[in-house]
Short mmCIF file of C-alpha atoms and ligand atoms in Angstrom, two decimals:
data_model
loop_
_atom_site.label_atom_id
_atom_site.label_comp_id
_atom_site.label_asym_id
_atom_site.label_seq_id
_atom_site.Cartn_x
_atom_site.Cartn_y
_atom_site.Cartn_z
CA MET A 1 11.92 76.70 -0.21
CA LEU A 2 13.89 79.67 -1.51
CA LEU A 3 12.63 81.30 -4.66
CA ASP A 4 14.89 83.66 -6.61
CA LEU A 5 13.67 85.31 -9.82
CA ASP A 6 16.00 84.87 -12.80
CA SER A 7 17.86 87.95 -14.15
CA PHE A 8 15.08 89.88 -12.51
CA TYR A 9 15.45 93.45 -13.80
CA ALA A 10 16.12 92.15 -17.30
CA GLN A 11 12.95 90.01 -17.28
CA CYS A 12 10.93 93.06 -16.19
CA GLU A 13 12.37 95.05 -19.09
CA GLU A 14 11.63 92.25 -21.58
CA ASN A 15 8.03 92.17 -20.44
CA VAL A 16 7.38 95.89 -20.88
CA ASN A 17 9.23 95.90 -24.20
CA PRO A 18 8.67 92.59 -26.03
CA SER A 19 10.97 93.68 -28.89
CA LEU A 20 13.82 92.86 -26.50
CA LYS A 21 12.91 89.17 -26.41
CA GLY A 22 15.64 86.93 -27.71
CA LYS A 23 18.27 89.66 -27.65
CA PRO A 24 21.05 90.07 -25.12
CA VAL A 25 19.63 92.63 -22.66
CA VAL A 26 21.82 94.69 -20.34
CA VAL A 27 20.29 96.80 -17.57
CA CYS A 28 22.56 99.79 -16.94
CA VAL A 29 23.13 102.15 -14.05
CA TYR A 30 24.38 105.25 -15.85
CA SER A 31 26.38 107.48 -13.52
CA GLY A 32 25.45 110.42 -15.76
CA ARG A 33 29.02 111.65 -16.00
CA THR A 34 29.83 110.83 -19.57
CA HIS A 35 27.68 109.20 -22.22
CA ASP A 36 28.47 105.60 -21.31
CA SER A 37 29.94 105.75 -17.83
CA GLY A 38 28.41 103.50 -15.24
CA ALA A 39 28.01 99.85 -14.40
CA VAL A 40 25.87 96.89 -15.38
CA SER A 41 23.06 96.17 -12.90
CA THR A 42 22.17 92.84 -14.44
CA ALA A 43 22.02 91.10 -17.81
CA ASN A 44 19.74 88.43 -19.19
CA TYR A 45 21.10 84.96 -19.84
CA ALA A 46 21.55 85.65 -23.57
CA ALA A 47 24.09 88.35 -22.58
CA ARG A 48 25.65 86.37 -19.73
CA LYS A 49 26.73 83.70 -22.19
CA TYR A 50 29.36 86.18 -23.35
CA GLY A 51 30.49 87.13 -19.86
CA VAL A 52 28.39 90.24 -19.32
CA LYS A 53 27.31 90.37 -15.67
CA ALA A 54 26.39 92.67 -12.78
CA GLY A 55 29.08 95.12 -11.78
CA ILE A 56 31.17 95.33 -14.95
CA PRO A 57 31.51 98.73 -16.68
CA ILE A 58 28.87 99.48 -19.34
CA VAL A 59 31.67 100.31 -21.76
CA ARG A 60 33.08 96.82 -21.38
CA ALA A 61 29.67 95.20 -21.89
CA LYS A 62 29.22 97.22 -25.09
CA LYS A 63 32.54 96.07 -26.39
CA ILE A 64 31.79 92.41 -25.61
CA LEU A 65 28.39 92.55 -27.35
CA GLU A 66 29.52 94.86 -30.15
CA SER A 67 28.74 92.56 -33.04
CA LEU A 68 25.42 91.37 -31.61
CA ASP A 69 22.03 93.04 -31.67
CA ALA A 70 22.13 93.75 -27.94
CA ALA A 71 19.88 96.14 -26.00
CA PHE A 72 21.17 98.47 -23.29
CA VAL A 73 18.39 99.85 -21.13
CA PRO A 74 18.60 102.22 -18.17
CA MET A 75 17.58 100.88 -14.78
CA ASN A 76 13.93 101.62 -13.96
CA HIS A 77 13.62 100.82 -10.27
CA PRO A 78 9.97 101.83 -9.76
CA LEU A 79 8.98 99.26 -12.40
CA TYR A 80 10.91 96.44 -10.70
CA GLU A 81 9.45 97.38 -7.32
CA GLN A 82 5.93 97.20 -8.71
CA VAL A 83 6.47 93.81 -10.31
CA SER A 84 8.20 92.54 -7.17
CA GLU A 85 5.38 93.70 -4.91
CA ARG A 86 2.79 91.90 -7.02
CA ILE A 87 4.81 88.70 -7.10
CA MET A 88 5.59 88.75 -3.38
CA GLU A 89 1.93 89.28 -2.58
CA THR A 90 1.03 86.13 -4.53
CA LEU A 91 3.88 84.10 -3.04
CA ARG A 92 2.95 85.09 0.49
CA THR A 93 -0.38 83.31 0.10
CA GLN A 94 1.38 80.05 -0.87
CA ALA A 95 3.29 79.55 2.39
CA ASP A 96 2.76 78.78 6.05
CA ALA A 97 5.38 81.43 6.77
CA PHE A 98 6.91 83.88 4.35
CA GLU A 99 10.12 85.93 4.44
CA GLN A 100 11.12 88.27 1.64
CA THR A 101 14.89 88.74 1.70
CA SER A 102 15.39 91.03 -1.28
CA ILE A 103 13.55 92.56 -4.21
CA ASP A 104 13.55 89.23 -6.08
CA GLU A 105 13.97 86.60 -3.41
CA ALA A 106 11.91 85.01 -0.65
CA PHE A 107 11.78 82.03 1.68
CA LEU A 108 8.54 80.07 1.84
CA ASP A 109 8.03 77.63 4.69
CA VAL A 110 5.72 75.03 3.16
CA SER A 111 6.29 72.28 5.75
CA GLU A 112 2.72 72.11 7.01
CA ARG A 113 0.90 72.51 3.73
CA ALA A 114 3.21 69.96 2.09
CA ASP A 115 2.61 67.59 5.00
CA HIS A 116 6.37 67.44 5.57
CA SER A 117 6.74 65.65 2.25
CA PHE A 118 9.42 66.70 -0.24
CA VAL A 119 7.29 65.27 -3.05
CA SER A 120 4.39 67.57 -2.16
CA ALA A 121 6.81 70.47 -1.75
CA LYS A 122 8.02 69.82 -5.28
CA ASP A 123 4.45 69.93 -6.57
CA ALA A 124 3.94 73.23 -4.74
CA ALA A 125 7.08 74.63 -6.39
CA LEU A 126 5.94 73.55 -9.86
CA GLU A 127 2.56 75.14 -9.22
CA ILE A 128 4.25 78.40 -8.19
CA LYS A 129 6.43 78.37 -11.32
CA LYS A 130 3.34 77.89 -13.47
CA GLN A 131 1.58 80.75 -11.73
CA LEU A 132 4.55 83.09 -12.17
CA ALA A 133 4.72 82.19 -15.85
CA THR A 134 1.04 82.83 -16.57
CA GLN A 135 0.53 85.85 -14.31
CA GLU A 136 3.81 87.69 -14.74
CA ASN A 137 5.59 85.92 -17.57
CA VAL A 138 8.70 85.42 -15.45
CA THR A 139 10.84 82.44 -14.50
CA ALA A 140 12.41 81.75 -11.13
CA SER A 141 14.85 79.28 -9.68
CA ILE A 142 13.73 77.38 -6.62
CA GLY A 143 15.64 75.41 -4.03
CA ILE A 144 13.90 73.10 -1.58
CA GLY A 145 15.63 71.82 1.52
CA PRO A 146 15.20 70.81 5.14
CA ASN A 147 16.14 74.35 6.25
CA LYS A 148 16.82 77.86 4.95
CA LEU A 149 20.54 77.34 4.47
CA VAL A 150 20.21 74.27 2.27
CA ALA A 151 17.25 75.72 0.34
CA LYS A 152 19.23 78.87 -0.44
CA ILE A 153 22.29 76.98 -1.66
CA ALA A 154 20.04 74.62 -3.66
CA SER A 155 18.33 77.57 -5.38
CA ASP A 156 21.71 78.61 -6.80
CA GLN A 157 22.46 75.15 -8.12
CA SER A 158 20.58 75.32 -11.40
CA LYS A 159 19.68 78.59 -13.13
CA PRO A 160 17.63 79.88 -14.88
CA ASP A 161 14.25 78.22 -14.32
CA GLY A 162 15.82 75.67 -11.99
CA LEU A 163 14.30 73.43 -9.38
CA THR A 164 16.65 71.65 -6.99
CA ILE A 165 15.37 69.46 -4.20
CA VAL A 166 17.67 68.35 -1.42
CA LYS A 167 16.10 66.00 1.07
CA THR A 168 17.21 65.95 4.69
CA GLU A 169 19.29 62.82 4.29
CA GLN A 170 20.94 64.12 1.09
CA ALA A 171 22.08 67.44 2.52
CA THR A 172 25.68 66.62 3.47
CA GLU A 173 26.30 64.71 0.26
CA PHE A 174 24.86 67.60 -1.77
CA LEU A 175 26.97 70.21 -0.01
CA ALA A 176 30.28 68.30 0.16
CA PRO A 177 31.69 69.03 -3.34
CA LEU A 178 30.45 72.64 -3.50
CA SER A 179 32.84 75.53 -3.13
CA ALA A 180 32.84 76.94 0.42
CA ASN A 181 31.88 80.38 -0.88
CA ARG A 182 28.45 79.00 -1.75
CA ILE A 183 27.63 79.27 1.96
CA PRO A 184 25.76 82.53 2.55
CA GLY A 185 27.98 84.87 4.55
CA VAL A 186 31.24 83.56 3.08
CA GLY A 187 32.54 86.55 1.14
CA LYS A 188 35.93 87.38 -0.32
CA LYS A 189 37.61 87.82 3.07
CA ALA A 190 36.35 84.59 4.61
CA GLU A 191 37.18 82.77 1.39
CA GLU A 192 40.81 83.95 1.57
CA LYS A 193 41.10 82.89 5.20
CA LEU A 194 39.67 79.49 4.33
CA ALA A 195 42.13 79.09 1.47
CA GLN A 196 44.97 79.69 3.95
CA LEU A 197 43.55 76.80 5.97
CA ASN A 198 43.50 74.73 2.77
CA VAL A 199 39.73 74.78 2.69
CA PHE A 200 38.13 75.07 -0.74
CA THR A 201 35.04 72.87 -0.67
CA ILE A 202 32.34 72.51 1.94
CA SER A 203 33.69 69.01 2.52
CA ASP A 204 37.10 70.53 3.39
CA LEU A 205 35.30 72.90 5.73
CA SER A 206 33.54 70.07 7.51
CA ASN A 207 36.93 68.61 8.44
CA LEU A 208 37.92 71.64 10.52
CA SER A 209 37.47 71.39 14.27
CA PRO A 210 35.21 73.87 16.09
CA ALA A 211 38.30 75.24 17.84
CA THR A 212 40.10 75.96 14.55
CA LEU A 213 37.02 77.70 13.16
CA VAL A 214 36.44 79.81 16.26
CA ASP A 215 40.15 80.72 16.25
CA ALA A 216 40.00 81.88 12.63
CA PHE A 217 36.55 83.47 12.50
CA GLY A 218 35.51 84.27 16.05
CA LYS A 219 32.82 82.60 18.08
CA SER A 220 29.73 83.51 16.14
CA LEU A 221 30.86 83.09 12.52
CA GLY A 222 33.03 80.11 13.52
CA ALA A 223 30.09 78.28 15.08
CA TYR A 224 27.88 79.18 12.10
CA LEU A 225 30.40 77.75 9.62
CA TYR A 226 30.79 74.57 11.65
CA ARG A 227 27.07 73.93 11.44
CA ALA A 228 26.68 75.18 7.86
CA ALA A 229 29.28 72.68 6.64
CA ARG A 230 26.98 69.97 8.03
CA GLY A 231 23.86 71.44 6.46
CA GLU A 232 22.57 72.43 9.88
CA ASP A 233 20.47 75.53 10.36
CA ASP A 234 17.43 76.18 12.50
CA GLU A 235 16.61 79.78 11.62
CA PRO A 236 12.84 80.06 11.27
CA VAL A 237 11.22 81.55 8.17
CA ARG A 238 9.71 84.74 9.49
CA GLU A 239 8.01 87.77 8.08
CA ARG A 240 10.29 90.79 8.28
CA GLY A 241 8.96 93.76 10.20
CA PRO A 242 8.14 97.09 8.56
CA PRO A 243 11.09 98.97 7.05
CA THR A 244 12.98 101.34 9.34
CA GLN A 245 14.52 103.60 6.68
CA PHE A 246 14.45 104.56 3.02
CA SER A 247 17.43 106.01 1.22
CA ARG A 248 18.35 107.12 -2.27
CA ILE A 249 21.83 107.92 -3.49
CA ALA A 250 23.22 109.19 -6.81
CA THR A 251 26.37 110.54 -8.46
CA LEU A 252 26.74 114.27 -9.11
CA LYS A 253 27.29 115.35 -12.71
CA GLN A 254 30.65 116.66 -11.58
CA ASN A 255 32.57 116.76 -8.32
CA THR A 256 31.80 119.95 -6.47
CA ARG A 257 31.95 121.82 -3.21
CA ASP A 258 29.42 124.41 -4.23
CA ALA A 259 26.14 123.66 -2.45
CA GLU A 260 24.09 125.07 -5.30
CA ASP A 261 25.50 122.48 -7.69
CA THR A 262 23.81 119.81 -5.57
CA TYR A 263 20.33 121.33 -5.41
CA GLN A 264 18.88 119.70 -8.49
CA LEU A 265 20.08 116.26 -7.47
CA LEU A 266 18.87 116.76 -3.90
CA ALA A 267 15.44 117.79 -5.21
CA GLU A 268 15.24 114.57 -7.26
CA LEU A 269 16.40 112.42 -4.34
CA ALA A 270 13.95 114.14 -1.97
CA LYS A 271 11.12 113.48 -4.43
CA SER A 272 12.05 109.84 -4.68
CA VAL A 273 12.29 109.35 -0.89
CA SER A 274 9.04 111.25 -0.36
CA ASP A 275 7.24 109.15 -3.00
CA LYS A 276 8.41 106.00 -1.27
CA LEU A 277 7.21 107.26 2.12
CA LYS A 278 3.82 108.21 0.69
CA GLU A 279 3.44 104.92 -1.12
CA GLN A 280 4.02 103.13 2.20
CA GLU A 281 1.87 105.67 4.07
CA MET A 282 4.77 106.42 6.36
CA SER A 283 6.42 109.54 7.70
CA CYS A 284 9.98 110.07 8.89
CA LYS A 285 11.26 111.70 12.06
CA SER A 286 14.78 112.16 10.79
CA VAL A 287 16.40 113.17 7.50
CA ALA A 288 20.09 112.62 6.79
CA ILE A 289 22.39 113.38 3.91
CA ILE A 290 25.04 110.86 2.93
CA ALA A 291 28.05 112.53 1.35
CA ILE A 292 30.61 110.51 -0.54
CA LEU A 293 33.69 112.60 -1.25
CA ASN A 294 36.16 112.45 -4.10
CA ASP A 295 38.47 110.39 -1.86
CA LEU A 296 35.48 107.98 -1.50
CA SER A 297 35.18 108.64 2.25
CA ILE A 298 31.57 108.56 3.48
CA HIS A 299 30.07 111.17 5.79
CA SER A 300 26.61 111.72 7.09
CA ARG A 301 24.70 114.54 8.82
CA SER A 302 21.18 114.27 10.13
CA ARG A 303 18.37 116.39 11.47
CA THR A 304 15.14 115.73 13.34
CA LEU A 305 11.90 116.86 11.77
CA GLU A 306 9.10 117.89 14.07
CA PRO A 307 6.42 116.78 13.40
CA PRO A 308 7.36 113.66 11.39
CA THR A 309 6.68 114.16 7.70
CA SER A 310 6.62 112.66 4.23
CA GLU A 311 6.44 116.08 2.51
CA VAL A 312 8.91 116.49 -0.31
CA ASN A 313 9.52 120.18 0.47
CA LYS A 314 10.44 119.57 4.09
CA ILE A 315 12.79 116.74 3.16
CA GLU A 316 14.35 118.77 0.36
CA ILE A 317 14.92 121.86 2.53
CA ALA A 318 16.44 119.80 5.33
CA ALA A 319 18.78 118.05 2.87
CA LYS A 320 19.89 121.33 1.29
CA GLN A 321 20.61 122.89 4.68
CA LEU A 322 22.51 119.83 5.84
CA THR A 323 24.59 119.92 2.65
CA GLN A 324 25.37 123.64 3.06
CA GLU A 325 26.35 123.13 6.70
CA PHE A 326 28.46 120.12 5.89
CA LEU A 327 30.39 121.97 3.18
CA GLN A 328 30.93 125.01 5.41
CA ALA A 329 32.18 122.87 8.28
CA THR A 330 34.41 120.68 6.09
CA PRO A 331 36.56 122.99 3.92
CA GLU A 332 38.59 120.13 2.43
CA ALA A 333 35.50 118.21 1.26
CA THR A 334 34.68 117.80 -2.44
CA LEU A 335 31.42 115.96 -3.10
CA ARG A 336 31.21 113.10 -5.56
CA ARG A 337 27.98 111.33 -4.63
CA LEU A 338 25.08 112.44 -2.47
CA GLY A 339 22.24 110.60 -0.82
CA ILE A 340 19.20 111.28 1.31
CA LYS A 341 18.09 108.92 4.03
CA ALA A 342 14.74 109.06 5.81
CA SER A 343 14.68 107.20 9.12
CA GLY A 344 12.66 107.00 12.30
CA LEU A 345 9.75 105.79 10.20
CA SER A 346 6.23 105.45 11.49
CA LYS A 347 2.88 104.79 9.89
CA GLU A 348 1.15 108.07 9.03
CA ALA A 349 -1.37 109.05 11.69
CA GLY A 350 -5.12 108.67 11.11
CA GLN A 351 -5.03 111.81 8.98
CA THR A 352 -4.36 110.07 5.68
CA ASN A 353 -6.97 107.45 6.40
CA MET A 354 -9.37 110.25 7.17
CA SER A 355 -8.59 112.10 3.96
CA LYS A 356 -8.92 108.84 2.03
CA PHE A 357 -12.23 108.30 3.77
CA LEU A 358 -13.40 111.78 2.90
CA GLY A 359 -12.10 111.42 -0.64
CA ALA A 360 -14.09 108.24 -1.04
CA GLN A 361 -17.38 109.91 -0.07
N1 LIG B 1 21.42 93.90 -8.84
C1 LIG B 1 22.16 95.06 -9.09
N2 LIG B 1 23.53 95.04 -8.90
C2 LIG B 1 24.16 93.91 -8.50
C3 LIG B 1 23.42 92.73 -8.25
C4 LIG B 1 22.04 92.76 -8.44
O1 LIG B 1 21.60 96.10 -9.44
N3 LIG B 1 25.49 93.90 -8.34
C5 LIG B 1 19.95 93.94 -9.09
C6 LIG B 1 19.64 93.51 -10.50
C7 LIG B 1 19.11 92.11 -10.36
C8 LIG B 1 18.48 92.12 -8.97
O2 LIG B 1 19.25 93.04 -8.22
O3 LIG B 1 18.18 91.80 -11.39
C9 LIG B 1 18.46 90.76 -8.31
O4 LIG B 1 19.79 90.33 -8.08
P1 LIG B 1 20.27 88.84 -8.29
O5 LIG B 1 21.60 88.71 -7.65
O6 LIG B 1 19.19 87.90 -7.85
O7 LIG B 1 20.53 88.74 -9.88
P2 LIG B 1 19.54 88.49 -11.07
O8 LIG B 1 18.14 88.25 -10.61
O9 LIG B 1 19.70 89.59 -12.07
O10 LIG B 1 20.14 87.20 -11.75
P3 LIG B 1 20.06 85.66 -11.30
O11 LIG B 1 19.32 84.98 -12.42
O12 LIG B 1 21.47 85.22 -11.23
O13 LIG B 1 19.35 85.59 -9.99
CA1 LIG B 2 17.66 86.70 -9.06
CA1 LIG B 3 18.39 87.54 -5.65
#
């Protein structure tokens, strides 16, 4: 089964601020440039009714919802991470194998505990929905299928609070009328190519020969699409390994090529990356800056830290130096956005455990 939480950030906001309930709620990523500049991160279903959705400018959302009592709230990522971590922890215990694929989404292999029965799997899904409602006051949409591909597509079929079950023998019939872009991995580019081949639905796709698909998409994507059109997929549900990097990125108040103008932002980003490392009890061997220029080109410079660290000061100093050096070496560069990436992650050595141990005495 694939479980995807409904309008996730918006539900988190509604739960910490019950006065939002019933209103259109829009979670905003303010760029900080002018009062209202920025984009919509997500909106609850009351706002979506009017066409407000992720990615549109905040200004446009405000115009659309002008005459309604709508709430615009700034994105609060630490809150969503906390809620997500609690939910994922509970979900993990409900599956034979568990794979979190994003902040609000996870695959649960329930084959064994449901005795390979779709009826039992449905009961398990209803139980999970009930648990999410009582423990976290959130709804989710769940898809159940014979494999990850079908479960994922099924989870998108009915939202919010949906439950769609596609048994093995129903898979091809279920997929046939759906638009080909419902297949994970089919983005804008693939969709255009498919349209040139007169392919719009998954049924159309299933009529293409392997040779045509490999010709158009290359061996790997071509073979994947051939199987996907038939509802075939044998990727196992597997726990993802520990993270290998953390990064934070933000827009400068104004474009600049004066290093000092970036120091406040870099300090905030360093704090955020360091907090994340400490929360995960990890340290990083390498710090990089990501510089996005006014022409939107992306550049990065990195440095090794010896010994590995999670200290905010060390990360901040490295990022400031990298920014200075980058600006000196690139006279034509004007910064628009800046990010810090910590990579080469490892679990903190025994030290923290020792200090925890001592602290507990
Ligand atoms: N998100 C974002 N910007 C996007 C897409 C998503 O910031 N362009 C964030 C906000 C979402 C969260 O990620 O709440 C999860 O993304 P989903 O695509 O699952 O969208 P929602 O959970 O908001 O809505 P849905 O009910 O359609 O799943
Ligand atoms: Ca979601
Ligand atoms: Ca999602």
